[in-house]
Amino acid sequence: MAVLPNEGFNVVGHLDSLLGTGQAARNLIEVLQENDVPHHAINVRLTESVLGPEMQTNSDTKYQNTIWAINPERLQQAQRHLPDVAAETTRSVGYWWWELSQVPPIFQEMSTRVDEIWAPSSFIAETLSHELDTPVFKVPLTAPDVQPPNTSDINEIRLELEIDAREFVVITTADLLSSIDRKNIQGAIQAFTKAFSARDKAILVVKLLNTKARPLARERIAAWAESNPNIRIVDQSLTRQEMLALVSGSDVLLSLHRSEGLGLHLMEAMAVGTPVVTSNYSGNLDFCTRDNCILVEGEVIPAHDASGQYLNLPDASWFEPNIGQAADALRELYRDDAFRAKI
């Protein structure tokens, strides 16, 4: 068998998935490209997620080093799916994401299958370092190279979604394969409802992904929103460029998350110039400051996830943002164009 080169990485991930971990894996590949690091992309499809544009890859092993940009719950399946890659790799790196202060047992189990773990934020690095014996290194995910959409793209997506050009648009987003309680969509709806009356020319766009895979979660969100006619649920699939145009054409991106591993959607909103109102907690604090967004205060409390995604984590905690403060911030952004332009 030929000796594989040591200078370079195989990168295994959900490369054509619209999952956040899929986008993160693509961003990692972009970083390797920009820094002239030899690499080879290997796509695996092991999720229920809606797919994006297909990526042309193959499952050959080209380097001794492999980055498994796949979280522990799918890692064993991926290594069985790619036995040659697993067998020919001499250095395995787990590129892992997590959102709470405690990890489930599968993280402990799968950490023995990698030589080291790369964590894309301080929050993830601190949690994994505390919970696991495998060496953990913070490898920051840099801001994505995003070109702000042009006016015609923004106008086109607003027309398609029937968003009036005169409306003040607040957008909040969630992938339903994640926890809507962690994403705190209900909190975003409450803050918007508290901030605006029916007479205000303001709407809240709740952009959802993977609603067909999680219909009950979609029903919960619809129930929270049903009393406010100025809340619109958008659950159709959008391309990455359409999504960037929607965010760019919005006046505020609102994320009252209870916890985030990093917050790629916040990064991208900032990249296209959309003001951000977000929780002062967890992974997003690597790049969210009082100078570039509005940070909402709150308190750290025991994590209780009604959606059932985080089970058997008795010591886990997350954040409860102040809804009143978030509503005040939305109101000020609505009233004061000059203030909004500063964010």
Short mmCIF file of C-alpha atoms in Angstrom, two decimals:
data_model
loop_
_atom_site.label_atom_id
_atom_site.label_comp_id
_atom_site.label_asym_id
_atom_site.label_seq_id
_atom_site.Cartn_x
_atom_site.Cartn_y
_atom_site.Cartn_z
CA MET A 1 0.00 0.00 0.00
CA ALA A 2 1.34 3.43 -0.92
CA VAL A 3 2.39 5.71 1.91
CA LEU A 4 -0.03 8.64 2.13
CA PRO A 5 1.36 12.17 2.49
CA ASN A 6 1.32 13.65 5.98
CA GLU A 7 1.01 17.30 4.92
CA GLY A 8 -2.71 17.76 4.40
CA PHE A 9 -6.15 16.73 5.61
CA ASN A 10 -9.06 14.62 4.49
CA VAL A 11 -12.19 16.52 5.59
CA VAL A 12 -15.25 14.34 6.16
CA GLY A 13 -18.59 16.06 6.72
CA HIS A 14 -22.20 16.62 5.71
CA LEU A 15 -20.92 18.82 2.92
CA ASP A 16 -24.15 19.16 0.94
CA SER A 17 -26.44 19.49 3.97
CA LEU A 18 -28.09 22.74 5.05
CA LEU A 19 -27.37 21.79 8.67
CA GLY A 20 -25.25 24.24 10.61
CA THR A 21 -22.58 21.56 10.94
CA GLY A 22 -22.64 21.16 7.16
CA GLN A 23 -22.09 24.88 6.64
CA ALA A 24 -19.36 24.82 9.28
CA ALA A 25 -17.58 21.99 7.44
CA ARG A 26 -17.77 23.96 4.19
CA ASN A 27 -16.42 27.03 5.98
CA LEU A 28 -13.54 24.95 7.35
CA ILE A 29 -12.69 23.82 3.81
CA GLU A 30 -12.73 27.47 2.69
CA VAL A 31 -10.26 28.33 5.45
CA LEU A 32 -7.94 25.50 4.37
CA GLN A 33 -8.16 26.72 0.76
CA GLU A 34 -7.45 30.33 1.68
CA ASN A 35 -4.37 29.27 3.63
CA ASP A 36 -3.09 26.90 0.92
CA VAL A 37 -3.40 23.86 3.19
CA PRO A 38 -3.65 20.67 1.09
CA HIS A 39 -6.99 18.96 1.66
CA HIS A 40 -9.47 16.52 0.22
CA ALA A 41 -13.24 16.80 0.81
CA ILE A 42 -15.32 13.67 1.49
CA ASN A 43 -19.10 14.02 1.67
CA VAL A 44 -21.35 11.76 3.75
CA ARG A 45 -25.13 11.86 4.00
CA LEU A 46 -26.17 10.66 7.42
CA THR A 47 -28.83 13.19 8.45
CA GLU A 48 -32.49 13.97 7.86
CA SER A 49 -31.66 17.50 6.81
CA VAL A 50 -32.73 19.20 3.61
CA LEU A 51 -29.86 19.15 1.14
CA GLY A 52 -28.22 22.08 -0.57
CA PRO A 53 -26.21 22.10 -3.80
CA GLU A 54 -24.51 18.76 -4.45
CA MET A 55 -20.74 18.72 -3.95
CA GLN A 56 -18.54 16.65 -6.22
CA THR A 57 -16.37 14.56 -3.90
CA ASN A 58 -15.12 11.00 -3.63
CA SER A 59 -14.28 8.75 -0.71
CA ASP A 60 -10.60 8.19 -1.52
CA THR A 61 -8.13 8.67 1.31
CA LYS A 62 -5.45 11.14 0.17
CA TYR A 63 -3.74 12.10 3.44
CA GLN A 64 -2.75 10.49 6.72
CA ASN A 65 -4.70 13.13 8.66
CA THR A 66 -8.49 13.20 8.72
CA ILE A 67 -10.77 15.85 10.17
CA TRP A 68 -14.10 14.28 11.07
CA ALA A 69 -16.40 17.32 10.85
CA ILE A 70 -19.20 15.16 12.18
CA ASN A 71 -20.53 15.19 15.71
CA PRO A 72 -20.12 12.14 17.98
CA GLU A 73 -23.64 10.79 17.51
CA ARG A 74 -22.85 10.19 13.82
CA LEU A 75 -19.11 9.53 14.00
CA GLN A 76 -19.19 5.76 14.39
CA GLN A 77 -21.68 5.50 11.52
CA ALA A 78 -19.46 7.69 9.33
CA GLN A 79 -16.36 5.62 10.08
CA ARG A 80 -18.24 2.43 9.23
CA HIS A 81 -19.46 4.08 6.03
CA LEU A 82 -15.87 5.00 5.14
CA PRO A 83 -13.82 2.02 6.41
CA ASP A 84 -10.81 2.73 4.20
CA VAL A 85 -10.57 6.33 5.42
CA ALA A 86 -10.84 5.18 9.03
CA ALA A 87 -8.24 2.43 8.54
CA GLU A 88 -5.72 4.53 6.60
CA THR A 89 -5.86 7.55 8.89
CA THR A 90 -3.00 7.87 11.38
CA ARG A 91 -4.22 11.10 12.98
CA SER A 92 -7.94 11.65 13.55
CA VAL A 93 -9.32 15.04 14.50
CA GLY A 94 -12.87 15.52 15.75
CA TYR A 95 -14.27 18.89 14.67
CA TRP A 96 -17.15 18.98 17.15
CA TRP A 97 -19.99 21.29 18.05
CA TRP A 98 -21.97 21.46 21.27
CA GLU A 99 -24.27 23.96 22.94
CA LEU A 100 -24.61 23.16 26.65
CA SER A 101 -22.35 23.10 29.68
CA GLN A 102 -22.50 19.29 29.96
CA VAL A 103 -21.98 16.70 27.22
CA PRO A 104 -23.91 13.42 26.78
CA PRO A 105 -22.19 10.04 27.25
CA ILE A 106 -21.74 9.55 23.47
CA PHE A 107 -19.12 12.32 23.56
CA GLN A 108 -17.10 10.39 26.12
CA GLU A 109 -17.42 7.19 24.11
CA MET A 110 -16.52 8.68 20.72
CA SER A 111 -13.66 10.78 22.09
CA THR A 112 -11.63 7.54 22.19
CA ARG A 113 -11.95 7.32 18.39
CA VAL A 114 -10.08 10.58 17.76
CA ASP A 115 -6.60 11.75 18.70
CA GLU A 116 -7.61 15.33 19.33
CA ILE A 117 -10.67 17.57 19.17
CA TRP A 118 -10.94 20.97 17.51
CA ALA A 119 -13.49 23.31 19.03
CA PRO A 120 -14.67 26.32 16.99
CA SER A 121 -15.43 28.58 19.97
CA SER A 122 -14.19 29.30 23.49
CA PHE A 123 -17.50 28.09 24.92
CA ILE A 124 -17.23 24.69 23.21
CA ALA A 125 -13.52 24.37 24.02
CA GLU A 126 -14.09 25.05 27.71
CA THR A 127 -16.96 22.58 27.94
CA LEU A 128 -15.20 19.77 26.08
CA SER A 129 -11.93 20.31 27.95
CA HIS A 130 -13.76 20.03 31.25
CA GLU A 131 -15.78 16.96 30.23
CA LEU A 132 -13.36 14.88 28.13
CA ASP A 133 -9.85 13.41 28.52
CA THR A 134 -8.93 13.75 24.82
CA PRO A 135 -6.88 16.90 24.08
CA VAL A 136 -9.07 19.82 23.00
CA PHE A 137 -7.80 22.78 20.99
CA LYS A 138 -9.70 25.92 20.17
CA VAL A 139 -9.60 26.38 16.39
CA PRO A 140 -11.72 29.46 15.72
CA LEU A 141 -14.00 29.47 12.73
CA THR A 142 -13.33 32.76 11.02
CA ALA A 143 -16.14 34.91 9.67
CA PRO A 144 -17.43 33.47 6.40
CA ASP A 145 -16.45 35.21 3.19
CA VAL A 146 -19.90 36.59 2.39
CA GLN A 147 -20.64 39.08 -0.34
CA PRO A 148 -23.65 41.25 0.61
CA PRO A 149 -26.51 40.48 -1.81
CA ASN A 150 -27.39 43.14 -4.35
CA THR A 151 -30.61 45.14 -4.23
CA SER A 152 -32.31 43.12 -6.95
CA ASP A 153 -31.74 39.85 -5.04
CA ILE A 154 -33.15 41.40 -1.87
CA ASN A 155 -36.18 42.80 -3.68
CA GLU A 156 -36.77 39.45 -5.38
CA ILE A 157 -36.86 37.42 -2.16
CA ARG A 158 -39.03 40.00 -0.40
CA LEU A 159 -41.45 39.94 -3.33
CA GLU A 160 -41.51 36.13 -3.32
CA LEU A 161 -42.30 36.10 0.41
CA GLU A 162 -44.77 39.00 0.08
CA ILE A 163 -42.85 41.30 2.40
CA ASP A 164 -43.83 44.93 1.90
CA ALA A 165 -40.87 47.22 1.25
CA ARG A 166 -42.27 49.65 3.85
CA GLU A 167 -42.30 47.09 6.64
CA PHE A 168 -39.71 46.95 9.41
CA VAL A 169 -38.54 43.34 9.30
CA VAL A 170 -37.27 41.41 12.29
CA ILE A 171 -36.03 37.92 11.43
CA THR A 172 -35.35 34.95 13.68
CA THR A 173 -34.26 31.53 12.47
CA ALA A 174 -34.19 27.90 13.60
CA ASP A 175 -33.36 24.48 12.23
CA LEU A 176 -35.98 22.15 13.69
CA LEU A 177 -33.48 19.30 13.81
CA SER A 178 -32.06 21.30 16.68
CA SER A 179 -33.98 22.29 19.82
CA ILE A 180 -36.51 25.09 19.43
CA ASP A 181 -36.37 25.56 23.20
CA ARG A 182 -32.63 26.15 23.05
CA LYS A 183 -33.10 28.45 20.08
CA ASN A 184 -35.88 30.08 22.14
CA ILE A 185 -38.21 30.89 19.28
CA GLN A 186 -40.97 31.47 21.82
CA GLY A 187 -38.83 34.15 23.47
CA ALA A 188 -38.28 35.89 20.12
CA ILE A 189 -42.05 35.87 19.49
CA GLN A 190 -42.71 37.25 22.98
CA ALA A 191 -40.15 40.05 22.56
CA PHE A 192 -41.57 41.05 19.18
CA THR A 193 -45.15 41.02 20.50
CA LYS A 194 -44.13 43.12 23.48
CA ALA A 195 -42.27 45.62 21.28
CA PHE A 196 -44.90 46.28 18.62
CA SER A 197 -48.62 46.81 18.36
CA ALA A 198 -50.77 45.77 15.41
CA ARG A 199 -50.63 49.39 14.18
CA ASP A 200 -46.84 49.35 13.79
CA LYS A 201 -45.45 48.60 10.35
CA ALA A 202 -43.33 45.80 11.73
CA ILE A 203 -43.30 42.06 11.05
CA LEU A 204 -41.45 39.11 12.51
CA VAL A 205 -40.26 36.55 9.98
CA VAL A 206 -39.70 33.16 11.62
CA LYS A 207 -37.52 31.28 9.12
CA LEU A 208 -37.57 27.54 9.77
CA LEU A 209 -35.61 24.67 8.26
CA ASN A 210 -36.46 20.95 8.25
CA THR A 211 -40.11 21.37 9.22
CA LYS A 212 -41.12 18.14 7.45
CA ALA A 213 -38.74 16.18 9.66
CA ARG A 214 -40.12 17.81 12.84
CA PRO A 215 -43.85 18.60 12.27
CA LEU A 216 -44.66 18.73 16.00
CA ALA A 217 -42.01 21.40 16.58
CA ARG A 218 -43.49 23.38 13.72
CA GLU A 219 -46.94 23.09 15.33
CA ARG A 220 -45.59 24.40 18.65
CA ILE A 221 -44.15 27.46 16.91
CA ALA A 222 -47.38 28.07 15.00
CA ALA A 223 -49.32 27.97 18.28
CA TRP A 224 -46.99 30.55 19.85
CA ALA A 225 -47.43 32.84 16.85
CA GLU A 226 -51.14 32.42 16.06
CA SER A 227 -52.39 35.39 18.10
CA ASN A 228 -50.17 37.90 16.29
CA PRO A 229 -51.04 38.60 12.63
CA ASN A 230 -47.70 40.34 12.12
CA ILE A 231 -45.74 37.12 12.56
CA ARG A 232 -45.01 35.12 9.43
CA ILE A 233 -43.63 31.62 9.44
CA VAL A 234 -41.48 30.83 6.42
CA ASP A 235 -40.70 27.15 6.09
CA GLN A 236 -39.85 26.80 2.42
CA SER A 237 -36.28 25.83 1.56
CA LEU A 238 -34.10 28.69 0.38
CA THR A 239 -30.72 28.55 -1.29
CA ARG A 240 -27.81 30.02 0.62
CA GLN A 241 -27.89 33.15 -1.56
CA GLU A 242 -31.65 33.54 -1.07
CA MET A 243 -31.21 33.19 2.68
CA LEU A 244 -28.45 35.79 2.71
CA ALA A 245 -30.68 38.11 0.68
CA LEU A 246 -33.53 37.63 3.17
CA VAL A 247 -31.27 38.39 6.14
CA SER A 248 -29.63 41.30 4.33
CA GLY A 249 -33.06 42.75 3.50
CA SER A 250 -34.18 42.52 7.13
CA ASP A 251 -33.80 45.40 9.58
CA VAL A 252 -32.81 43.23 12.56
CA LEU A 253 -31.78 39.65 13.20
CA LEU A 254 -33.09 38.54 16.60
CA SER A 255 -31.55 35.57 18.41
CA LEU A 256 -32.65 35.14 22.02
CA HIS A 257 -31.00 31.75 22.22
CA ARG A 258 -30.58 30.01 25.53
CA SER A 259 -27.23 28.73 24.31
CA GLU A 260 -25.21 28.56 21.07
CA GLY A 261 -22.05 26.67 20.22
CA LEU A 262 -20.99 29.60 18.04
CA GLY A 263 -23.82 31.26 16.11
CA LEU A 264 -22.96 31.14 12.41
CA HIS A 265 -26.24 32.88 11.54
CA LEU A 266 -25.20 35.84 13.69
CA MET A 267 -21.80 35.96 12.01
CA GLU A 268 -23.41 35.99 8.58
CA ALA A 269 -25.94 38.69 9.54
CA MET A 270 -23.07 40.91 10.66
CA ALA A 271 -21.19 40.14 7.44
CA VAL A 272 -24.09 41.47 5.33
CA GLY A 273 -24.62 44.49 7.59
CA THR A 274 -27.85 43.50 9.38
CA PRO A 275 -28.09 44.71 13.01
CA VAL A 276 -28.15 41.89 15.56
CA VAL A 277 -29.98 41.66 18.89
CA THR A 278 -28.79 38.58 20.75
CA SER A 279 -28.26 36.86 24.07
CA ASN A 280 -25.18 37.81 26.09
CA TYR A 281 -24.19 34.18 26.55
CA SER A 282 -22.24 31.25 25.10
CA GLY A 283 -20.30 30.79 21.87
CA ASN A 284 -21.38 33.98 20.13
CA LEU A 285 -19.42 36.05 22.68
CA ASP A 286 -16.27 35.18 20.72
CA PHE A 287 -17.38 37.79 18.17
CA CYS A 288 -20.43 39.61 19.60
CA THR A 289 -19.54 42.75 21.55
CA ARG A 290 -21.41 45.83 22.73
CA ASP A 291 -19.80 47.70 19.84
CA ASN A 292 -21.17 45.52 17.03
CA CYS A 293 -24.55 44.32 18.32
CA ILE A 294 -27.09 44.67 21.13
CA LEU A 295 -26.43 42.11 23.86
CA VAL A 296 -29.44 41.09 25.93
CA GLU A 297 -28.81 40.29 29.58
CA GLY A 298 -30.38 37.45 31.52
CA GLU A 299 -29.60 34.70 34.00
CA VAL A 300 -28.03 31.24 33.82
CA ILE A 301 -30.52 28.57 34.87
CA PRO A 302 -30.78 24.76 34.78
CA ALA A 303 -31.46 23.57 31.22
CA HIS A 304 -34.92 22.10 30.70
CA ASP A 305 -35.61 21.14 27.10
CA ALA A 306 -39.28 20.39 26.40
CA SER A 307 -38.40 19.16 22.91
CA GLY A 308 -36.47 16.25 24.42
CA GLN A 309 -33.22 16.82 22.55
CA TYR A 310 -31.09 17.15 25.68
CA LEU A 311 -31.86 14.21 27.96
CA ASN A 312 -29.97 12.84 30.96
CA LEU A 313 -27.89 15.96 31.46
CA PRO A 314 -28.76 16.84 35.06
CA ASP A 315 -25.93 19.35 35.48
CA ALA A 316 -26.48 21.23 32.22
CA SER A 317 -27.33 24.92 32.29
CA TRP A 318 -28.34 27.56 29.81
CA PHE A 319 -29.44 31.19 29.65
CA GLU A 320 -32.79 32.88 30.12
CA PRO A 321 -32.65 36.24 28.29
CA ASN A 322 -34.59 39.26 29.48
CA ILE A 323 -37.59 39.58 27.15
CA GLY A 324 -38.35 43.13 28.23
CA GLN A 325 -34.84 44.33 27.42
CA ALA A 326 -34.99 42.62 24.02
CA ALA A 327 -38.34 44.30 23.29
CA ASP A 328 -36.93 47.71 24.25
CA ALA A 329 -33.98 47.16 21.89
CA LEU A 330 -36.30 46.25 19.01
CA ARG A 331 -38.42 49.32 19.67
CA GLU A 332 -35.39 51.61 19.72
CA LEU A 333 -34.11 50.17 16.44
CA TYR A 334 -37.56 50.67 14.92
CA ARG A 335 -37.79 54.32 15.99
CA ASP A 336 -34.22 55.48 15.48
CA ASP A 337 -32.67 55.04 12.03
CA ALA A 338 -29.42 56.66 13.13
CA PHE A 339 -29.07 54.25 16.04
CA ARG A 340 -29.78 51.30 13.76
CA ALA A 341 -27.12 52.48 11.31
CA LYS A 342 -24.50 52.38 14.11
CA ILE A 343 -25.02 48.70 14.89
#
